[in-house]
């Protein structure tokens, strides 16, 4: 049987940091509230568009896999903050990489986009239609954030991660998954001004208001992810105790704790980096997996469980059999241009730019 092994991985965390104390200079909030309610201490703010973050993550994933851009068959870009819709943003990554032989598609399921992209790429490789793929989870929500709304502005950050997948005869990569959506509840995470329908209502694209029912989203996140995990384990015929590491979507530390409790997973079996990045939407679980690898938390043959949740309300869980490679084969000089601003300066620039356009 054919599988899709993950042989390369890379992340791109933009350098500018926005701390909780920074947020308290523009919003009625404080470090104590944010840490106790979310577990977040700081997040990154991008000084470049999301495609540029994705490009760097992809270059690193290719170097880790020991491949060149010309080898790539397919690029799937998971995000909901594409800098362009036509042409799509995957084609921008192709252009920046010089991956001239790749098919290119964008995929949006909000925070789960990177994980859904992993499913699509795996299925296409398993079916034989592709030999390999670059899968991206990347997001720049800072530009579309309503920076006057403390309920949501504290929660999100920018980032990107990418994986290189190759056809393999070994039982590795995604071995079971469960995907779904609570569409009936889609309005509890709804961003007004983020889509073409708002152009007819005289709203400037990007002038957003977030209809965000945090407590209801919280409940559905726990239910959606824990049910998806149960389904995946049942499909794979393995017990909870056999999971070596859970690498969850990081939207709130309390959501992760509730999920871990339901899974009976001890602290050391759950990977957490929410304190450094907040919720990077599509980049979150992919970047967490990259950091788990970098920190030596993944061994060859490990069983990894990746639950995720996002707007839609989409949910997912993936069971991965990690393959043989846990160290990158190579590195690359490809990097972001330098950033001479702090996270807070970048946020103030976004707020000022929106005011200028609105007049
Ligand atoms: O990726 C998926 C998308 N998002 C999520 O999964 C998020 C899910 N939800 C959550 O993480 C949590 O519901 C939040 C972190 C958003 C909110 O936490 P909470 O414990 O549910 O707080 P709350 O909304 O019940 O608010 C409690 C209080 C309120 O004040 P009152 O009414 O009790 O006086 C809020 O106005 O905290 C207030 N509050 C804040 N205070 C300081 C809300 N946001 C803030 C803030 N700083 N940033």
mmCIF file of N, CA, C and O in Angstrom, residues 112-156:
data_model
loop_
_atom_site.group_PDB
_atom_site.id
_atom_site.type_symbol
_atom_site.label_atom_id
_atom_site.label_comp_id
_atom_site.label_asym_id
_atom_site.label_seq_id
_atom_site.Cartn_x
_atom_site.Cartn_y
_atom_site.Cartn_z
ATOM 1 N N UNK A 112 -8.186 25.297 10.688
ATOM 2 C CA UNK A 112 -7.806 23.919 10.363
ATOM 3 C C UNK A 112 -7.210 23.801 8.953
ATOM 4 O O UNK A 112 -6.902 22.682 8.503
ATOM 5 N N UNK A 113 -7.026 24.914 8.251
ATOM 6 C CA UNK A 113 -6.629 24.855 6.836
ATOM 7 C C UNK A 113 -5.349 24.046 6.589
ATOM 8 O O UNK A 113 -5.265 23.292 5.614
ATOM 9 N N UNK A 114 -4.364 24.213 7.459
ATOM 10 C CA UNK A 114 -3.106 23.476 7.270
ATOM 11 C C UNK A 114 -3.321 21.972 7.408
ATOM 12 O O UNK A 114 -2.706 21.168 6.690
ATOM 13 N N UNK A 115 -4.241 21.593 8.316
ATOM 14 C CA UNK A 115 -4.491 20.169 8.550
ATOM 15 C C UNK A 115 -5.357 19.565 7.436
ATOM 16 O O UNK A 115 -5.135 18.428 7.007
ATOM 17 N N UNK A 116 -6.352 20.308 6.982
ATOM 18 C CA UNK A 116 -7.136 19.846 5.824
ATOM 19 C C UNK A 116 -6.215 19.716 4.592
ATOM 20 O O UNK A 116 -6.349 18.786 3.792
ATOM 21 N N UNK A 117 -5.289 20.675 4.443
ATOM 22 C CA UNK A 117 -4.346 20.615 3.310
ATOM 23 C C UNK A 117 -3.505 19.344 3.391
ATOM 24 O O UNK A 117 -3.219 18.701 2.372
ATOM 25 N N UNK A 118 -3.147 18.967 4.622
ATOM 26 C CA UNK A 118 -2.372 17.726 4.811
ATOM 27 C C UNK A 118 -3.192 16.521 4.348
ATOM 28 O O UNK A 118 -2.665 15.598 3.709
ATOM 29 N N UNK A 119 -4.499 16.537 4.643
ATOM 30 C CA UNK A 119 -5.376 15.441 4.205
ATOM 31 C C UNK A 119 -5.446 15.353 2.680
ATOM 32 O O UNK A 119 -5.356 14.271 2.102
ATOM 33 N N UNK A 120 -5.649 16.516 2.035
ATOM 34 C CA UNK A 120 -5.809 16.513 0.574
ATOM 35 C C UNK A 120 -4.517 16.037 -0.095
ATOM 36 O O UNK A 120 -4.540 15.194 -1.001
ATOM 37 N N UNK A 121 -3.383 16.561 0.364
ATOM 38 C CA UNK A 121 -2.102 16.168 -0.239
ATOM 39 C C UNK A 121 -1.842 14.679 -0.030
ATOM 40 O O UNK A 121 -1.415 13.969 -0.955
ATOM 41 N N UNK A 122 -2.120 14.198 1.180
ATOM 42 C CA UNK A 122 -1.910 12.769 1.473
ATOM 43 C C UNK A 122 -2.771 11.910 0.545
ATOM 44 O O UNK A 122 -2.293 10.928 -0.034
ATOM 45 N N UNK A 123 -4.046 12.299 0.392
ATOM 46 C CA UNK A 123 -4.963 11.517 -0.446
ATOM 47 C C UNK A 123 -4.483 11.508 -1.907
ATOM 48 O O UNK A 123 -4.552 10.466 -2.579
ATOM 49 N N UNK A 124 -3.991 12.633 -2.396
ATOM 50 C CA UNK A 124 -3.547 12.691 -3.792
ATOM 51 C C UNK A 124 -2.275 11.857 -4.008
ATOM 52 O O UNK A 124 -2.100 11.236 -5.050
ATOM 53 N N UNK A 125 -1.420 11.849 -3.014
ATOM 54 C CA UNK A 125 -0.212 11.007 -3.130
ATOM 55 C C UNK A 125 -0.594 9.535 -3.034
ATOM 56 O O UNK A 125 -0.142 8.702 -3.822
ATOM 57 N N UNK A 126 -1.475 9.206 -2.088
ATOM 58 C CA UNK A 126 -1.898 7.797 -1.939
ATOM 59 C C UNK A 126 -2.575 7.289 -3.200
ATOM 60 O O UNK A 126 -2.444 6.120 -3.572
ATOM 61 N N UNK A 127 -3.359 8.179 -3.850
ATOM 62 C CA UNK A 127 -4.096 7.745 -5.052
ATOM 63 C C UNK A 127 -3.178 7.548 -6.255
ATOM 64 O O UNK A 127 -3.587 6.977 -7.260
ATOM 65 N N UNK A 128 -1.961 8.099 -6.163
ATOM 66 C CA UNK A 128 -1.029 7.975 -7.282
ATOM 67 C C UNK A 128 -1.051 9.171 -8.219
ATOM 68 O O UNK A 128 -0.286 9.226 -9.181
ATOM 69 N N UNK A 129 -1.915 10.146 -7.949
ATOM 70 C CA UNK A 129 -1.968 11.288 -8.861
ATOM 71 C C UNK A 129 -0.786 12.227 -8.661
ATOM 72 O O UNK A 129 -0.439 12.994 -9.553
ATOM 73 N N UNK A 130 -0.154 12.187 -7.502
ATOM 74 C CA UNK A 130 1.046 12.995 -7.230
ATOM 75 C C UNK A 130 2.093 12.110 -6.553
ATOM 76 O O UNK A 130 1.745 11.199 -5.799
ATOM 77 N N UNK A 131 3.365 12.442 -6.783
ATOM 78 C CA UNK A 131 4.448 11.718 -6.103
ATOM 79 C C UNK A 131 4.837 12.416 -4.800
ATOM 80 O O UNK A 131 5.340 11.798 -3.868
ATOM 81 N N UNK A 132 4.648 13.732 -4.781
ATOM 82 C CA UNK A 132 5.035 14.487 -3.586
ATOM 83 C C UNK A 132 4.229 15.783 -3.506
ATOM 84 O O UNK A 132 3.550 16.153 -4.476
ATOM 85 N N UNK A 133 4.338 16.470 -2.378
ATOM 86 C CA UNK A 133 3.600 17.737 -2.215
ATOM 87 C C UNK A 133 4.222 18.589 -1.120
ATOM 88 O O UNK A 133 4.791 18.056 -0.153
ATOM 89 N N UNK A 134 4.111 19.887 -1.304
ATOM 90 C CA UNK A 134 4.386 20.832 -0.215
ATOM 91 C C UNK A 134 3.053 21.247 0.382
ATOM 92 O O UNK A 134 2.150 21.682 -0.352
ATOM 93 N N UNK A 135 2.910 21.118 1.686
ATOM 94 C CA UNK A 135 1.675 21.495 2.383
ATOM 95 C C UNK A 135 1.993 22.679 3.290
ATOM 96 O O UNK A 135 2.941 22.626 4.076
ATOM 97 N N UNK A 136 1.174 23.720 3.172
ATOM 98 C CA UNK A 136 1.427 24.948 3.937
ATOM 99 C C UNK A 136 0.251 25.238 4.881
ATOM 100 O O UNK A 136 -0.908 25.117 4.479
ATOM 101 N N UNK A 137 0.569 25.645 6.108
ATOM 102 C CA UNK A 137 -0.420 26.281 6.990
ATOM 103 C C UNK A 137 0.173 27.632 7.360
ATOM 104 O O UNK A 137 1.231 27.683 8.007
ATOM 105 N N UNK A 138 -0.442 28.714 6.915
ATOM 106 C CA UNK A 138 0.156 30.046 7.149
ATOM 107 C C UNK A 138 -0.943 31.080 7.346
ATOM 108 O O UNK A 138 -2.010 30.968 6.745
ATOM 109 N N UNK A 139 -0.663 32.066 8.167
ATOM 110 C CA UNK A 139 -1.703 33.063 8.433
ATOM 111 C C UNK A 139 -1.092 34.406 8.840
ATOM 112 O O UNK A 139 -0.097 34.439 9.586
ATOM 113 N N UNK A 140 -1.695 35.474 8.326
ATOM 114 C CA UNK A 140 -1.386 36.832 8.797
ATOM 115 C C UNK A 140 -2.725 37.490 9.146
ATOM 116 O O UNK A 140 -3.334 38.184 8.332
ATOM 117 N N UNK A 141 -3.204 37.217 10.359
ATOM 118 C CA UNK A 141 -4.482 37.791 10.779
ATOM 119 C C UNK A 141 -4.324 39.244 11.240
ATOM 120 O O UNK A 141 -5.317 39.967 11.340
ATOM 121 N N UNK A 142 -3.072 39.674 11.510
ATOM 122 C CA UNK A 142 -2.870 41.014 12.092
ATOM 123 C C UNK A 142 -3.484 42.116 11.223
ATOM 124 O O UNK A 142 -4.018 43.088 11.746
ATOM 125 N N UNK A 143 -3.419 41.943 9.901
ATOM 126 C CA UNK A 143 -3.905 42.985 9.000
ATOM 127 C C UNK A 143 -5.440 43.050 9.024
ATOM 128 O O UNK A 143 -6.028 44.099 8.791
ATOM 129 N N UNK A 144 -6.074 41.921 9.300
ATOM 130 C CA UNK A 144 -7.539 41.863 9.289
ATOM 131 C C UNK A 144 -8.145 41.905 10.692
ATOM 132 O O UNK A 144 -9.345 41.729 10.864
ATOM 133 N N UNK A 145 -7.294 42.136 11.681
ATOM 134 C CA UNK A 145 -7.781 42.171 13.064
ATOM 135 C C UNK A 145 -8.519 43.496 13.350
ATOM 136 O O UNK A 145 -8.175 44.525 12.793
ATOM 137 N N UNK A 146 -9.546 43.396 14.190
ATOM 138 C CA UNK A 146 -10.172 44.612 14.724
ATOM 139 C C UNK A 146 -9.411 44.946 16.014
ATOM 140 O O UNK A 146 -9.681 44.366 17.068
ATOM 141 N N UNK A 147 -8.459 45.857 15.904
ATOM 142 C CA UNK A 147 -7.555 46.133 17.030
ATOM 143 C C UNK A 147 -8.226 46.947 18.136
ATOM 144 O O UNK A 147 -7.575 47.334 19.107
ATOM 145 N N UNK A 148 -9.561 47.226 17.968
ATOM 146 C CA UNK A 148 -10.263 47.913 19.061
ATOM 147 C C UNK A 148 -11.063 46.910 19.902
ATOM 148 O O UNK A 148 -11.716 47.289 20.862
ATOM 149 N N UNK A 149 -11.025 45.623 19.525
ATOM 150 C CA UNK A 149 -11.853 44.606 20.183
ATOM 151 C C UNK A 149 -10.990 43.690 21.055
ATOM 152 O O UNK A 149 -10.333 42.771 20.559
ATOM 153 N N UNK A 150 -11.010 43.928 22.362
ATOM 154 C CA UNK A 150 -10.138 43.148 23.257
ATOM 155 C C UNK A 150 -10.535 41.674 23.326
ATOM 156 O O UNK A 150 -9.734 40.827 23.729
ATOM 157 N N UNK A 151 -11.795 41.361 22.982
ATOM 158 C CA UNK A 151 -12.237 39.958 23.042
ATOM 159 C C UNK A 151 -11.462 39.064 22.070
ATOM 160 O O UNK A 151 -11.276 37.873 22.322
ATOM 161 N N UNK A 152 -11.034 39.619 20.932
ATOM 162 C CA UNK A 152 -10.341 38.783 19.931
ATOM 163 C C UNK A 152 -8.907 39.221 19.659
ATOM 164 O O UNK A 152 -8.053 38.380 19.353
ATOM 165 N N UNK A 153 -8.623 40.528 19.765
ATOM 166 C CA UNK A 153 -7.311 41.030 19.328
ATOM 167 C C UNK A 153 -6.151 40.422 20.120
ATOM 168 O O UNK A 153 -5.037 40.308 19.612
ATOM 169 N N UNK A 154 -6.438 39.992 21.359
ATOM 170 C CA UNK A 154 -5.367 39.415 22.189
ATOM 171 C C UNK A 154 -5.036 37.974 21.799
ATOM 172 O O UNK A 154 -4.020 37.431 22.216
ATOM 173 N N UNK A 155 -5.933 37.347 21.024
ATOM 174 C CA UNK A 155 -5.846 35.890 20.829
ATOM 175 C C UNK A 155 -4.950 35.448 19.676
ATOM 176 O O UNK A 155 -4.451 34.320 19.678
ATOM 177 N N UNK A 156 -4.778 36.318 18.677
ATOM 178 C CA UNK A 156 -4.186 35.838 17.421
ATOM 179 C C UNK A 156 -2.788 36.383 17.156
ATOM 180 O O UNK A 156 -2.440 37.477 17.595
#
